[in-house]
């Protein structure tokens, strides 16, 4: 039985497509937000202008007709049956705050894509090793158990270091930087001691925080990752995030970009180490 490299290539193709789509959606949202804000400021329109009036004056035909503002009004005021007109100021504020949800969803989707890729690559290579004569019975039995867990539990994710049992060069690569500059793994502010394994683990724990704790930061998460997450924002003059225990996780554009970079570069390492790059 030969290793099916075409099968490996298809696994990676699925990940690249998902990654590229996440990247496009991220920048589509960001561009749309900045475009509206830039247009309002460029036209000198007051932020006290009601959104309804803005839509009526700036949009024509079907575009104006298709925007339904019946259920999108100003904030609820306790003790009042009426909700005020939504002003452009509130509209822009809502747009900026919704970014946190968009960024979180992209991180969740990207990390899940990487986990699916790792599971698929492990399944393909482990199946080949088990069917061949290239491994001892103890190693094969260990692989069978992991494969059984992957096949029976869709939530299970093969650990990156478990992949090192299959790919001898992978362990060294994962413990070093997966990025273009060894001394600068995030391609931004230098952060010492962050390897590919560390970065992937940080984004996986960020994903778990979003899904299982509604974004509420735990003591363990804060102790382990707060300094790294803050360091990634060091050159953003307007950031005031602390990532203290009990506070709500606020994900920035920069964090999301680094998550995409981490997953992409990890996939590149897997692509080479698995031999999928061999024709």
Tab-separated table of C-alpha atoms in Angstrom:
chain	number	residue	atom	x	y	z
A	1	UNK	CA	0.000	0.000	0.000
A	2	UNK	CA	1.417	3.378	-1.066
A	3	UNK	CA	0.767	6.656	0.696
A	4	UNK	CA	-2.005	8.399	-1.207
A	5	UNK	CA	-0.488	11.828	-1.813
A	6	UNK	CA	-3.449	12.964	-3.877
A	7	UNK	CA	-5.676	12.338	-0.876
A	8	UNK	CA	-3.308	14.431	1.243
A	9	UNK	CA	-3.416	17.226	-1.331
A	10	UNK	CA	-7.235	17.210	-1.223
A	11	UNK	CA	-7.189	17.619	2.565
A	12	UNK	CA	-4.940	20.658	2.216
A	13	UNK	CA	-7.028	22.035	-0.654
A	14	UNK	CA	-10.069	22.051	1.644
A	15	UNK	CA	-8.148	23.935	4.309
A	16	UNK	CA	-6.683	26.528	1.884
A	17	UNK	CA	-10.167	27.263	0.505
A	18	UNK	CA	-11.611	27.704	3.987
A	19	UNK	CA	-8.681	29.867	5.068
A	20	UNK	CA	-8.920	32.085	2.011
A	21	UNK	CA	-12.666	32.527	2.530
A	22	UNK	CA	-12.170	33.472	6.193
A	23	UNK	CA	-9.565	36.011	5.124
A	24	UNK	CA	-11.888	37.512	2.492
A	25	UNK	CA	-14.816	37.718	4.920
A	26	UNK	CA	-12.619	39.414	7.523
A	27	UNK	CA	-11.501	42.133	5.136
A	28	UNK	CA	-14.934	42.452	3.550
A	29	UNK	CA	-16.364	43.344	6.947
A	30	UNK	CA	-13.515	45.695	7.744
A	31	UNK	CA	-13.656	47.435	4.363
A	32	UNK	CA	-17.433	47.847	4.538
A	33	UNK	CA	-17.226	49.407	8.002
A	34	UNK	CA	-14.501	51.842	6.986
A	35	UNK	CA	-16.228	52.684	3.719
A	36	UNK	CA	-19.435	53.797	5.451
A	37	UNK	CA	-17.542	55.756	8.105
A	38	UNK	CA	-15.326	57.360	5.450
A	39	UNK	CA	-18.308	58.309	3.303
A	40	UNK	CA	-20.144	59.938	6.219
A	41	UNK	CA	-17.090	61.950	7.269
A	42	UNK	CA	-16.160	62.776	3.672
A	43	UNK	CA	-19.609	64.192	2.967
A	44	UNK	CA	-19.547	66.188	6.192
A	45	UNK	CA	-22.759	64.524	7.432
A	46	UNK	CA	-23.503	65.138	11.094
A	47	UNK	CA	-23.462	62.079	13.355
A	48	UNK	CA	-26.659	63.452	14.936
A	49	UNK	CA	-28.467	62.689	11.674
A	50	UNK	CA	-31.122	59.944	12.036
A	51	UNK	CA	-30.198	56.812	10.088
A	52	UNK	CA	-33.605	56.833	8.415
A	53	UNK	CA	-32.980	60.331	7.076
A	54	UNK	CA	-29.505	59.349	5.892
A	55	UNK	CA	-30.867	56.340	3.988
A	56	UNK	CA	-33.632	58.437	2.453
A	57	UNK	CA	-31.247	61.129	1.202
A	58	UNK	CA	-28.239	59.054	0.165
A	59	UNK	CA	-29.724	55.887	-1.367
A	60	UNK	CA	-31.902	55.566	-4.437
A	61	UNK	CA	-34.415	53.087	-5.820
A	62	UNK	CA	-34.228	49.452	-4.720
A	63	UNK	CA	-31.336	50.085	-2.322
A	64	UNK	CA	-33.411	52.468	-0.250
A	65	UNK	CA	-36.484	50.244	-0.508
A	66	UNK	CA	-34.660	47.100	0.647
A	67	UNK	CA	-33.364	48.600	3.900
A	68	UNK	CA	-35.934	47.912	6.620
A	69	UNK	CA	-35.410	50.099	9.677
A	70	UNK	CA	-38.603	49.051	11.427
A	71	UNK	CA	-36.731	46.831	13.912
A	72	UNK	CA	-33.459	48.738	13.967
A	73	UNK	CA	-33.939	51.731	16.198
A	74	UNK	CA	-32.180	53.470	19.056
A	75	UNK	CA	-31.360	51.858	22.418
A	76	UNK	CA	-34.226	50.822	24.677
A	77	UNK	CA	-34.981	53.394	27.389
A	78	UNK	CA	-36.337	51.951	30.638
A	79	UNK	CA	-39.841	53.171	31.446
A	80	UNK	CA	-40.611	54.234	27.890
A	81	UNK	CA	-42.737	52.391	25.331
A	82	UNK	CA	-41.064	54.172	22.437
A	83	UNK	CA	-37.577	53.682	21.141
A	84	UNK	CA	-35.869	56.736	19.713
A	85	UNK	CA	-34.708	57.177	16.156
A	86	UNK	CA	-31.342	55.561	15.525
A	87	UNK	CA	-28.720	58.207	14.876
A	88	UNK	CA	-25.653	57.748	12.700
A	89	UNK	CA	-23.492	57.975	15.822
A	90	UNK	CA	-25.186	54.881	17.297
A	91	UNK	CA	-25.110	53.124	13.925
A	92	UNK	CA	-21.322	53.570	13.702
A	93	UNK	CA	-20.898	52.494	17.318
A	94	UNK	CA	-22.947	49.329	16.663
A	95	UNK	CA	-20.843	48.605	13.591
A	96	UNK	CA	-17.614	48.894	15.574
A	97	UNK	CA	-18.877	46.761	18.455
A	98	UNK	CA	-20.223	44.060	16.124
A	99	UNK	CA	-16.638	43.597	14.963
A	100	UNK	CA	-15.914	41.615	18.144
A	101	UNK	CA	-18.542	39.016	17.173
A	102	UNK	CA	-17.304	38.863	13.577
A	103	UNK	CA	-13.690	38.437	14.688
A	104	UNK	CA	-14.633	35.751	17.201
A	105	UNK	CA	-16.604	33.781	14.615
A	106	UNK	CA	-13.669	33.876	12.178
A	107	UNK	CA	-11.257	32.607	14.865
A	108	UNK	CA	-13.660	29.782	15.729
A	109	UNK	CA	-14.070	28.828	12.062
A	110	UNK	CA	-10.351	29.014	11.275
A	111	UNK	CA	-9.274	26.906	14.253
A	112	UNK	CA	-11.923	24.315	13.436
A	113	UNK	CA	-10.603	24.178	9.887
A	114	UNK	CA	-7.075	23.509	11.176
A	115	UNK	CA	-8.343	20.781	13.516
A	116	UNK	CA	-10.189	19.077	10.650
A	117	UNK	CA	-7.025	19.234	8.546
A	118	UNK	CA	-4.894	17.690	11.322
A	119	UNK	CA	-7.453	14.899	11.873
A	120	UNK	CA	-7.643	14.134	8.140
A	121	UNK	CA	-3.856	14.116	7.672
A	122	UNK	CA	-3.410	11.883	10.713
A	123	UNK	CA	-6.078	9.467	9.469
A	124	UNK	CA	-4.527	9.206	6.007
A	125	UNK	CA	-0.945	8.685	7.177
A	126	UNK	CA	-1.792	6.461	10.161
A	127	UNK	CA	-3.902	4.191	7.950
A	128	UNK	CA	-0.934	3.859	5.610
A	129	UNK	CA	1.497	3.098	8.472
A	130	UNK	CA	-0.840	0.505	10.054
A	131	UNK	CA	-1.223	-1.309	6.723
A	132	UNK	CA	2.520	-1.285	6.059
A	133	UNK	CA	5.442	-3.067	7.666
A	134	UNK	CA	7.181	0.161	8.660
A	135	UNK	CA	6.103	0.321	12.309
A	136	UNK	CA	6.121	-2.003	15.314
A	137	UNK	CA	2.925	-3.424	16.821
A	138	UNK	CA	2.981	-1.070	19.835
A	139	UNK	CA	3.076	2.006	17.584
A	140	UNK	CA	0.338	0.605	15.353
A	141	UNK	CA	-1.913	-0.109	18.340
A	142	UNK	CA	-1.445	3.455	19.589
A	143	UNK	CA	-2.415	4.783	16.155
A	144	UNK	CA	-5.473	2.506	15.996
A	145	UNK	CA	-6.730	3.934	19.298
A	146	UNK	CA	-6.311	7.504	18.100
A	147	UNK	CA	-7.994	6.686	14.777
A	148	UNK	CA	-10.892	5.032	16.580
A	149	UNK	CA	-11.359	8.129	18.737
A	150	UNK	CA	-11.314	10.410	15.673
A	151	UNK	CA	-13.858	8.266	13.839
A	152	UNK	CA	-16.224	7.817	16.815
A	153	UNK	CA	-16.115	11.339	18.270
A	154	UNK	CA	-16.428	14.261	15.843
A	155	UNK	CA	-15.390	16.651	18.630
A	156	UNK	CA	-12.031	14.970	19.134
A	157	UNK	CA	-8.989	16.734	17.746
A	158	UNK	CA	-5.630	15.034	17.224
A	159	UNK	CA	-2.907	16.967	19.050
A	160	UNK	CA	-0.181	18.453	16.908
A	161	UNK	CA	2.513	16.564	18.811
A	162	UNK	CA	0.685	13.286	18.116
A	163	UNK	CA	1.382	14.031	14.479
A	164	UNK	CA	5.089	13.941	15.334
A	165	UNK	CA	4.774	10.163	15.854
A	166	UNK	CA	4.019	9.930	12.144
A	167	UNK	CA	6.236	12.696	10.804
A	168	UNK	CA	9.748	12.632	12.342
A	169	UNK	CA	10.701	16.160	11.254
A	170	UNK	CA	7.493	17.728	12.512
A	171	UNK	CA	8.319	17.882	16.223
A	172	UNK	CA	11.370	20.071	15.647
A	173	UNK	CA	9.504	22.355	13.260
A	174	UNK	CA	6.572	22.794	15.615
A	175	UNK	CA	8.785	23.724	18.545
A	176	UNK	CA	10.497	26.374	16.449
A	177	UNK	CA	8.863	29.223	14.629
A	178	UNK	CA	6.583	28.435	11.703
A	179	UNK	CA	6.909	31.986	10.485
A	180	UNK	CA	9.194	33.707	8.025
A	181	UNK	CA	11.394	35.246	10.703
A	182	UNK	CA	12.500	32.978	13.520
A	183	UNK	CA	13.136	35.908	15.870
A	184	UNK	CA	9.787	37.515	15.104
A	185	UNK	CA	7.119	34.788	14.865
A	186	UNK	CA	4.075	37.041	14.709
A	187	UNK	CA	5.577	39.215	11.948
A	188	UNK	CA	5.111	42.215	14.219
A	189	UNK	CA	6.340	43.084	17.701
A	190	UNK	CA	8.924	40.572	18.895
A	191	UNK	CA	7.547	38.123	21.463
A	192	UNK	CA	10.125	35.756	22.901
A	193	UNK	CA	9.401	32.076	23.491
A	194	UNK	CA	6.347	31.719	21.246
A	195	UNK	CA	6.530	28.661	18.993
A	196	UNK	CA	4.057	27.228	16.536
A	197	UNK	CA	2.777	24.881	19.248
A	198	UNK	CA	2.265	27.790	21.642
A	199	UNK	CA	0.476	29.944	19.082
A	200	UNK	CA	-1.909	27.188	17.976
A	201	UNK	CA	-2.662	26.318	21.593
A	202	UNK	CA	-3.407	29.954	22.410
A	203	UNK	CA	-5.928	30.282	19.586
A	204	UNK	CA	-7.525	26.929	20.466
A	205	UNK	CA	-7.971	28.072	24.069
A	206	UNK	CA	-9.332	31.395	22.781
A	207	UNK	CA	-11.859	29.444	20.705
A	208	UNK	CA	-12.825	27.344	23.742
A	209	UNK	CA	-13.284	30.499	25.784
A	210	UNK	CA	-15.643	31.921	23.154
A	211	UNK	CA	-17.741	28.762	22.841
A	212	UNK	CA	-17.785	27.316	26.346
A	213	UNK	CA	-17.472	30.396	28.582
A	214	UNK	CA	-19.326	32.951	26.482
A	215	UNK	CA	-16.064	34.852	26.136
A	216	UNK	CA	-15.549	35.290	29.889
A	217	UNK	CA	-11.821	35.134	30.659
A	218	UNK	CA	-10.737	32.488	33.170
A	219	UNK	CA	-7.877	32.716	35.665
A	220	UNK	CA	-5.866	30.099	33.796
A	221	UNK	CA	-6.331	31.784	30.419
A	222	UNK	CA	-5.372	35.177	31.807
A	223	UNK	CA	-2.221	33.858	33.497
A	224	UNK	CA	-1.054	31.975	30.437
A	225	UNK	CA	-1.942	34.263	27.541
A	226	UNK	CA	-2.727	37.823	28.647
A	227	UNK	CA	0.842	39.106	28.180
A	228	UNK	CA	1.076	37.605	24.690
A	229	UNK	CA	-2.305	38.969	23.591
A	230	UNK	CA	-1.450	42.425	24.928
A	231	UNK	CA	1.971	42.297	23.256
A	232	UNK	CA	0.284	41.740	19.906
A	233	UNK	CA	-1.465	45.083	20.420
A	234	UNK	CA	1.589	46.946	21.685
A	235	UNK	CA	1.784	49.237	18.658
A	236	UNK	CA	-1.941	50.078	18.724
A	237	UNK	CA	-2.105	53.372	20.553
A	238	UNK	CA	-5.837	53.196	21.259
A	239	UNK	CA	-6.024	49.729	22.802
A	240	UNK	CA	-6.938	49.413	26.473
A	241	UNK	CA	-7.440	45.676	26.836
A	242	UNK	CA	-6.154	43.919	29.941
A	243	UNK	CA	-7.538	40.344	29.637
A	244	UNK	CA	-8.114	40.179	33.378
A	245	UNK	CA	-9.954	37.166	34.900
A	246	UNK	CA	-13.727	37.659	34.834
A	247	UNK	CA	-13.634	40.293	32.092
A	248	UNK	CA	-15.170	39.796	28.681
A	249	UNK	CA	-12.877	38.747	25.858
A	250	UNK	CA	-12.542	41.497	23.262
A	251	UNK	CA	-10.975	40.246	20.046
A	252	UNK	CA	-9.381	42.810	17.769
A	253	UNK	CA	-8.734	42.840	14.035
A	254	UNK	CA	-5.071	42.330	14.834
A	255	UNK	CA	-5.729	39.206	16.929
A	256	UNK	CA	-7.857	37.735	14.155
A	257	UNK	CA	-5.177	38.429	11.560
A	258	UNK	CA	-2.553	36.695	13.712
A	259	UNK	CA	-4.839	33.695	14.213
A	260	UNK	CA	-5.209	33.344	10.439
A	261	UNK	CA	-1.428	33.647	10.076
A	262	UNK	CA	-0.802	30.997	12.748
A	263	UNK	CA	-3.155	28.479	11.134
A	264	UNK	CA	-1.868	29.120	7.624
A	265	UNK	CA	1.793	28.771	8.595
A	266	UNK	CA	1.062	25.625	10.622
A	267	UNK	CA	-0.662	24.119	7.587
A	268	UNK	CA	2.402	24.987	5.478
A	269	UNK	CA	4.633	23.073	7.915
A	270	UNK	CA	2.251	20.093	7.808
A	271	UNK	CA	2.151	20.251	4.019
A	272	UNK	CA	5.913	19.919	3.751
A	273	UNK	CA	6.394	17.458	6.632
A	274	UNK	CA	3.650	15.126	5.335
A	275	UNK	CA	5.177	14.956	1.863
A	276	UNK	CA	2.049	16.331	0.243
A	277	UNK	CA	4.272	18.786	-1.606
A	278	UNK	CA	5.978	15.920	-3.439
A	279	UNK	CA	4.588	15.386	-6.922
